[in-house]
Amino acid sequence: MDELEFARELACQAGDLLLEHYQVFGIKAGLKADRSVVTEADLAADRLIIQTIQESFPEDTILSEELHPGALTEGELHQRAVWIVDPLDGTTNFSLGLHIWGTLITRLVAGYPELTAMYFPLLGELYSSRRNQGAWMNGTQLHVQSPETGHPLPFFACCSRTFRQYSVSVPYKTRILGSSAYTFNLVARGMAIVGFEATPKIWDIAGSWLLVEEAGGSIETLGAGNPFPVQPAVDYAMTNYPTIAAATPQLASRTRLQIVPIREKSESNR
């Protein structure tokens, strides 16, 4: 089976498994070391994805948020490919009964995203992309919004931590969605003109990084190293990549000046 079709099918299978746990009374949830939420559903979906990848691509390496986090070795990076998995992006939304959550599966070749599938079951949205072949949602090709010809009320999508850690002065309406991938996917769809996530890990952004680029947009980190190519000995479970996605590089550069770390701003005012 083609790797992209495999990723699409597996993302949908994991999404269907998550639906079995959705709004089930008594589902157990806890906090990880970084204070993010993890549920039984995350772990069940992660096991399904990891087992299926290992059976179909035994020579490949897996970096997964729940069961295979941490650092990659030099030897693992020299294998054929690396799969980066977030079984449930938007866990807090999921645990609260909100609809924006999904499964993210991305395959890296030579350290860079080569293909991705991201499935949001309750929204009925399957995003996918392959390098140099465009970005798609449910069979429709995606394009970013032109600042000149886009929606007359463009909006800024971000996370709740943005306003605790940054002073924000973007000239757009703001929407907080609760899913890092969905924030950036809306930029790729041409719905949001700018997206920002303050503390995403590599599994939160790998698929959307490719999707935004293939939709014609710009995506980059803010004050952090570039996540790609992936490197050995980096503890990815402990590494955040504050990330901006925008319709154009010029808009991304302008937005960088409008999202300032609070400590940096307070020091500049002394």
mmCIF file of C-alpha atoms in Angstrom:
data_model
loop_
_atom_site.group_PDB
_atom_site.id
_atom_site.type_symbol
_atom_site.label_atom_id
_atom_site.label_comp_id
_atom_site.label_asym_id
_atom_site.label_seq_id
_atom_site.Cartn_x
_atom_site.Cartn_y
_atom_site.Cartn_z
ATOM 1 C CA MET A 1 0.000 0.000 0.000
ATOM 2 C CA ASP A 2 1.133 3.541 -0.733
ATOM 3 C CA GLU A 3 2.537 5.188 2.427
ATOM 4 C CA LEU A 4 0.159 8.157 2.270
ATOM 5 C CA GLU A 5 -2.894 5.962 1.823
ATOM 6 C CA PHE A 6 -1.613 3.836 4.716
ATOM 7 C CA ALA A 7 -1.326 6.944 6.909
ATOM 8 C CA ARG A 8 -4.817 8.111 5.957
ATOM 9 C CA GLU A 9 -6.381 4.745 6.754
ATOM 10 C CA LEU A 10 -4.493 4.421 10.026
ATOM 11 C CA ALA A 11 -5.443 7.940 11.149
ATOM 12 C CA CYS A 12 -9.090 7.109 10.468
ATOM 13 C CA GLN A 13 -8.829 3.803 12.344
ATOM 14 C CA ALA A 14 -7.319 5.562 15.346
ATOM 15 C CA GLY A 15 -9.971 8.268 15.149
ATOM 16 C CA ASP A 16 -12.723 5.656 15.158
ATOM 17 C CA LEU A 17 -11.124 4.033 18.218
ATOM 18 C CA LEU A 18 -11.058 7.401 19.976
ATOM 19 C CA LEU A 19 -14.758 7.866 19.216
ATOM 20 C CA GLU A 20 -15.466 4.719 21.242
ATOM 21 C CA HIS A 21 -13.950 6.481 24.273
ATOM 22 C CA TYR A 22 -15.450 9.907 23.597
ATOM 23 C CA GLN A 23 -17.835 11.170 26.294
ATOM 24 C CA VAL A 24 -17.646 7.825 28.104
ATOM 25 C CA PHE A 25 -18.415 8.399 31.776
ATOM 26 C CA GLY A 26 -15.506 7.597 34.065
ATOM 27 C CA ILE A 27 -12.713 7.628 31.481
ATOM 28 C CA LYS A 28 -9.459 8.149 33.368
ATOM 29 C CA ALA A 29 -7.391 11.255 32.712
ATOM 30 C CA GLY A 30 -4.135 12.445 34.256
ATOM 31 C CA LEU A 31 -1.382 15.007 33.920
ATOM 32 C CA LYS A 32 2.030 14.398 32.374
ATOM 33 C CA ALA A 33 5.237 16.028 33.588
ATOM 34 C CA ASP A 34 4.607 19.085 31.390
ATOM 35 C CA ARG A 35 1.076 19.444 32.896
ATOM 36 C CA SER A 36 -0.631 18.388 29.668
ATOM 37 C CA VAL A 37 -3.562 15.993 29.863
ATOM 38 C CA VAL A 38 -3.362 12.319 28.940
ATOM 39 C CA THR A 39 -6.290 9.869 28.887
ATOM 40 C CA GLU A 40 -6.817 6.151 28.433
ATOM 41 C CA ALA A 41 -7.964 6.986 24.916
ATOM 42 C CA ASP A 42 -4.594 8.559 23.992
ATOM 43 C CA LEU A 43 -2.782 5.439 25.095
ATOM 44 C CA ALA A 44 -5.145 3.025 23.336
ATOM 45 C CA ALA A 45 -4.886 4.937 20.053
ATOM 46 C CA ASP A 46 -1.116 5.179 20.393
ATOM 47 C CA ARG A 47 -0.800 1.420 20.857
ATOM 48 C CA LEU A 48 -2.907 0.793 17.747
ATOM 49 C CA ILE A 49 -0.857 3.196 15.615
ATOM 50 C CA ILE A 50 2.530 1.967 16.818
ATOM 51 C CA GLN A 51 1.643 -1.705 16.370
ATOM 52 C CA THR A 52 0.288 -1.121 12.860
ATOM 53 C CA ILE A 53 3.340 0.873 11.743
ATOM 54 C CA GLN A 54 5.717 -1.705 13.202
ATOM 55 C CA GLU A 55 3.922 -4.509 11.369
ATOM 56 C CA SER A 56 3.833 -2.668 8.033
ATOM 57 C CA PHE A 57 7.175 -0.826 8.153
ATOM 58 C CA PRO A 58 9.409 -2.793 10.552
ATOM 59 C CA GLU A 59 12.568 -0.969 9.476
ATOM 60 C CA ASP A 60 11.176 2.486 10.270
ATOM 61 C CA THR A 61 11.503 4.419 13.539
ATOM 62 C CA ILE A 62 8.603 5.826 15.563
ATOM 63 C CA LEU A 63 8.534 8.992 17.680
ATOM 64 C CA SER A 64 5.224 9.140 19.538
ATOM 65 C CA GLU A 65 3.902 11.565 22.136
ATOM 66 C CA GLU A 66 2.616 8.952 24.569
ATOM 67 C CA LEU A 67 4.576 5.710 24.286
ATOM 68 C CA HIS A 68 7.727 6.521 22.280
ATOM 69 C CA PRO A 69 8.723 10.094 23.252
ATOM 70 C CA GLY A 70 12.231 11.374 23.930
ATOM 71 C CA ALA A 71 15.384 11.380 21.837
ATOM 72 C CA LEU A 72 16.275 9.582 18.613
ATOM 73 C CA THR A 73 19.641 7.901 18.179
ATOM 74 C CA GLU A 74 21.998 8.388 15.259
ATOM 75 C CA GLY A 75 21.259 4.823 14.191
ATOM 76 C CA GLU A 76 17.500 5.381 14.196
ATOM 77 C CA LEU A 77 17.859 8.466 12.024
ATOM 78 C CA HIS A 78 19.853 6.465 9.494
ATOM 79 C CA GLN A 79 16.962 4.064 9.057
ATOM 80 C CA ARG A 80 14.547 4.472 6.167
ATOM 81 C CA ALA A 81 12.075 6.884 7.763
ATOM 82 C CA VAL A 82 10.736 8.264 11.044
ATOM 83 C CA TRP A 83 7.022 8.292 11.849
ATOM 84 C CA ILE A 84 5.933 11.078 14.211
ATOM 85 C CA VAL A 85 2.640 10.351 15.953
ATOM 86 C CA ASP A 86 0.251 12.328 18.118
ATOM 87 C CA PRO A 87 -2.610 9.895 18.758
ATOM 88 C CA LEU A 88 -4.853 12.605 20.213
ATOM 89 C CA ASP A 89 -4.136 16.266 19.562
ATOM 90 C CA GLY A 90 -6.592 18.331 21.582
ATOM 91 C CA THR A 91 -6.800 16.000 24.575
ATOM 92 C CA THR A 92 -8.333 18.650 26.831
ATOM 93 C CA ASN A 93 -11.064 19.314 24.251
ATOM 94 C CA PHE A 94 -11.646 15.561 24.029
ATOM 95 C CA SER A 95 -11.896 15.134 27.802
ATOM 96 C CA LEU A 96 -14.309 18.093 28.082
ATOM 97 C CA GLY A 97 -16.619 16.863 25.322
ATOM 98 C CA LEU A 98 -15.589 19.496 22.770
ATOM 99 C CA HIS A 99 -15.288 18.594 19.098
ATOM 100 C CA ILE A 100 -11.880 19.877 17.958
ATOM 101 C CA TRP A 101 -9.460 16.978 18.418
ATOM 102 C CA GLY A 102 -7.797 14.535 16.089
ATOM 103 C CA THR A 103 -5.092 12.028 15.251
ATOM 104 C CA LEU A 104 -1.849 13.162 13.608
ATOM 105 C CA ILE A 105 0.483 10.828 11.683
ATOM 106 C CA THR A 106 3.489 12.167 9.775
ATOM 107 C CA ARG A 107 6.301 10.345 8.003
ATOM 108 C CA LEU A 108 9.732 11.970 7.799
ATOM 109 C CA VAL A 109 12.374 11.116 5.212
ATOM 110 C CA ALA A 110 15.917 12.448 5.631
ATOM 111 C CA GLY A 111 14.670 14.285 8.706
ATOM 112 C CA TYR A 112 11.936 16.337 6.979
ATOM 113 C CA PRO A 113 8.145 15.795 6.749
ATOM 114 C CA GLU A 114 7.436 13.840 3.581
ATOM 115 C CA LEU A 115 3.748 13.020 4.050
ATOM 116 C CA THR A 116 1.044 13.455 6.639
ATOM 117 C CA ALA A 117 -2.515 12.455 7.502
ATOM 118 C CA MET A 118 -4.528 14.247 10.199
ATOM 119 C CA TYR A 119 -8.059 13.130 11.023
ATOM 120 C CA PHE A 120 -10.602 15.078 13.088
ATOM 121 C CA PRO A 121 -13.486 12.590 13.416
ATOM 122 C CA LEU A 122 -16.252 14.746 14.888
ATOM 123 C CA LEU A 123 -15.589 17.439 12.292
ATOM 124 C CA GLY A 124 -15.448 14.924 9.444
ATOM 125 C CA GLU A 125 -12.145 16.419 8.269
ATOM 126 C CA LEU A 126 -9.241 14.379 6.895
ATOM 127 C CA TYR A 127 -6.198 16.469 6.039
ATOM 128 C CA SER A 128 -3.341 15.020 4.018
ATOM 129 C CA SER A 129 -0.289 16.116 2.121
ATOM 130 C CA ARG A 130 2.761 14.749 0.374
ATOM 131 C CA ARG A 131 5.862 16.817 -0.341
ATOM 132 C CA ASN A 132 5.537 18.672 -3.681
ATOM 133 C CA GLN A 133 2.003 17.342 -4.247
ATOM 134 C CA GLY A 134 -0.147 19.925 -2.496
ATOM 135 C CA ALA A 135 -2.290 20.035 0.632
ATOM 136 C CA TRP A 136 -5.756 18.517 0.790
ATOM 137 C CA MET A 137 -8.840 18.185 2.986
ATOM 138 C CA ASN A 138 -11.431 15.575 2.036
ATOM 139 C CA GLY A 139 -10.238 15.650 -1.562
ATOM 140 C CA THR A 140 -10.269 19.453 -1.909
ATOM 141 C CA GLN A 141 -6.953 21.205 -2.466
ATOM 142 C CA LEU A 142 -6.068 23.826 0.133
ATOM 143 C CA HIS A 143 -4.613 27.294 -0.361
ATOM 144 C CA VAL A 144 -3.710 29.953 2.173
ATOM 145 C CA GLN A 145 -5.645 33.223 2.318
ATOM 146 C CA SER A 146 -4.207 36.170 0.464
ATOM 147 C CA PRO A 147 -3.926 39.208 2.775
ATOM 148 C CA GLU A 148 -5.179 41.363 -0.110
ATOM 149 C CA THR A 149 -8.068 39.281 -1.426
ATOM 150 C CA GLY A 150 -9.018 37.063 1.510
ATOM 151 C CA HIS A 151 -11.883 37.301 3.996
ATOM 152 C CA PRO A 152 -12.727 40.890 5.030
ATOM 153 C CA LEU A 153 -12.500 39.812 8.702
ATOM 154 C CA PRO A 154 -9.359 37.662 8.884
ATOM 155 C CA PHE A 155 -8.696 36.055 12.248
ATOM 156 C CA PHE A 156 -5.716 35.063 14.360
ATOM 157 C CA ALA A 157 -5.785 31.506 15.759
ATOM 158 C CA CYS A 158 -3.707 30.685 18.814
ATOM 159 C CA CYS A 159 -3.529 28.768 22.097
ATOM 160 C CA SER A 160 -4.512 29.899 25.600
ATOM 161 C CA ARG A 161 -0.875 29.951 26.720
ATOM 162 C CA THR A 162 -0.136 32.627 24.129
ATOM 163 C CA PHE A 163 -1.590 35.382 26.317
ATOM 164 C CA ARG A 164 0.094 34.111 29.484
ATOM 165 C CA GLN A 165 3.542 34.093 27.922
ATOM 166 C CA TYR A 166 3.424 36.780 25.224
ATOM 167 C CA SER A 167 2.277 40.341 24.688
ATOM 168 C CA VAL A 168 0.148 40.138 21.539
ATOM 169 C CA SER A 169 -0.773 43.079 19.314
ATOM 170 C CA VAL A 170 -1.929 41.417 16.090
ATOM 171 C CA PRO A 171 -4.630 43.499 14.316
ATOM 172 C CA TYR A 172 -7.086 40.623 13.892
ATOM 173 C CA LYS A 173 -9.923 38.988 15.767
ATOM 174 C CA THR A 174 -8.657 36.079 17.881
ATOM 175 C CA ARG A 175 -9.897 32.499 18.168
ATOM 176 C CA ILE A 176 -8.546 29.845 20.568
ATOM 177 C CA LEU A 177 -9.229 26.333 19.281
ATOM 178 C CA GLY A 178 -7.520 23.910 21.678
ATOM 179 C CA SER A 179 -5.583 21.930 19.057
ATOM 180 C CA SER A 180 -2.149 22.940 17.796
ATOM 181 C CA ALA A 181 -2.588 21.146 14.496
ATOM 182 C CA TYR A 182 -6.036 22.614 13.918
ATOM 183 C CA THR A 183 -4.712 26.130 14.528
ATOM 184 C CA PHE A 184 -2.239 25.730 11.678
ATOM 185 C CA ASN A 185 -4.564 23.707 9.465
ATOM 186 C CA LEU A 186 -6.956 26.652 9.403
ATOM 187 C CA VAL A 187 -4.134 28.775 8.011
ATOM 188 C CA ALA A 188 -3.592 26.167 5.288
ATOM 189 C CA ARG A 189 -7.336 26.240 4.521
ATOM 190 C CA GLY A 190 -7.351 30.004 4.091
ATOM 191 C CA MET A 191 -9.656 30.509 7.081
ATOM 192 C CA ALA A 192 -7.129 31.946 9.554
ATOM 193 C CA ILE A 193 -4.633 34.454 8.213
ATOM 194 C CA VAL A 194 -2.136 33.828 11.036
ATOM 195 C CA GLY A 195 -1.730 31.027 13.574
ATOM 196 C CA PHE A 196 0.516 30.851 16.632
ATOM 197 C CA GLU A 197 1.145 28.138 19.205
ATOM 198 C CA ALA A 198 3.308 28.972 22.218
ATOM 199 C CA THR A 199 4.438 25.544 23.449
ATOM 200 C CA PRO A 200 3.938 22.833 20.825
ATOM 201 C CA LYS A 201 6.086 19.731 20.671
ATOM 202 C CA ILE A 202 7.354 18.303 17.404
ATOM 203 C CA TRP A 203 4.445 15.830 17.122
ATOM 204 C CA ASP A 204 1.986 18.722 17.378
ATOM 205 C CA ILE A 205 3.424 20.585 14.387
ATOM 206 C CA ALA A 206 5.083 18.033 12.068
ATOM 207 C CA GLY A 207 2.034 17.374 9.904
ATOM 208 C CA SER A 208 0.786 20.950 9.819
ATOM 209 C CA TRP A 209 4.295 22.161 8.962
ATOM 210 C CA LEU A 210 4.059 20.236 5.701
ATOM 211 C CA LEU A 211 0.385 21.101 5.138
ATOM 212 C CA VAL A 212 0.952 24.857 5.464
ATOM 213 C CA GLU A 213 3.986 24.803 3.182
ATOM 214 C CA GLU A 214 2.161 22.764 0.553
ATOM 215 C CA ALA A 215 -0.813 25.155 0.747
ATOM 216 C CA GLY A 216 1.523 28.011 -0.161
ATOM 217 C CA GLY A 217 1.981 29.448 3.325
ATOM 218 C CA SER A 218 4.902 30.223 5.592
ATOM 219 C CA ILE A 219 5.597 28.419 8.871
ATOM 220 C CA GLU A 220 8.534 29.044 11.198
ATOM 221 C CA THR A 221 9.541 29.005 14.844
ATOM 222 C CA LEU A 222 9.685 32.051 17.078
ATOM 223 C CA GLY A 223 12.899 32.231 19.077
ATOM 224 C CA ALA A 224 13.555 28.494 18.836
ATOM 225 C CA GLY A 225 15.660 26.272 16.657
ATOM 226 C CA ASN A 226 14.227 24.762 13.507
ATOM 227 C CA PRO A 227 12.595 21.400 14.308
ATOM 228 C CA PHE A 228 13.579 19.951 10.939
ATOM 229 C CA PRO A 229 15.611 18.044 10.099
ATOM 230 C CA VAL A 230 15.173 16.016 13.269
ATOM 231 C CA GLN A 231 18.409 15.495 15.138
ATOM 232 C CA PRO A 232 19.837 12.762 17.369
ATOM 233 C CA ALA A 233 20.032 13.270 21.134
ATOM 234 C CA VAL A 234 17.324 15.972 21.216
ATOM 235 C CA ASP A 235 14.809 15.234 23.975
ATOM 236 C CA TYR A 236 11.695 15.968 21.959
ATOM 237 C CA ALA A 237 9.414 15.302 24.918
ATOM 238 C CA MET A 238 10.964 18.291 26.683
ATOM 239 C CA THR A 239 11.483 20.629 23.700
ATOM 240 C CA ASN A 240 8.941 23.287 22.755
ATOM 241 C CA TYR A 241 8.829 24.960 19.349
ATOM 242 C CA PRO A 242 6.849 28.239 19.500
ATOM 243 C CA THR A 243 5.531 28.396 15.942
ATOM 244 C CA ILE A 244 3.983 30.989 13.622
ATOM 245 C CA ALA A 245 2.103 30.100 10.443
ATOM 246 C CA ALA A 246 0.955 32.787 8.040
ATOM 247 C CA ALA A 247 -0.258 33.265 4.504
ATOM 248 C CA THR A 248 3.030 34.858 3.384
ATOM 249 C CA PRO A 249 6.627 35.140 4.672
ATOM 250 C CA GLN A 250 6.151 38.904 4.909
ATOM 251 C CA LEU A 251 3.100 38.482 7.118
ATOM 252 C CA ALA A 252 4.958 35.957 9.282
ATOM 253 C CA SER A 253 7.836 38.416 9.723
ATOM 254 C CA ARG A 254 5.439 41.219 10.640
ATOM 255 C CA THR A 255 3.633 38.990 13.123
ATOM 256 C CA ARG A 256 6.913 38.112 14.834
ATOM 257 C CA LEU A 257 7.124 41.768 15.894
ATOM 258 C CA GLN A 258 3.572 41.627 17.260
ATOM 259 C CA ILE A 259 4.086 38.566 19.496
ATOM 260 C CA VAL A 260 6.692 39.478 22.119
ATOM 261 C CA PRO A 261 7.672 37.326 25.124
ATOM 262 C CA ILE A 262 6.417 39.101 28.246
ATOM 263 C CA ARG A 263 9.802 38.960 29.972
ATOM 264 C CA GLU A 264 11.532 40.394 26.908
ATOM 265 C CA LYS A 265 9.006 43.235 26.690
ATOM 266 C CA SER A 266 9.254 44.090 30.396
ATOM 267 C CA GLU A 267 13.034 44.235 30.199
ATOM 268 C CA SER A 268 12.878 46.548 27.168
ATOM 269 C CA ASN A 269 10.644 48.945 29.143
ATOM 270 C CA ARG A 270 13.105 49.365 32.007
#
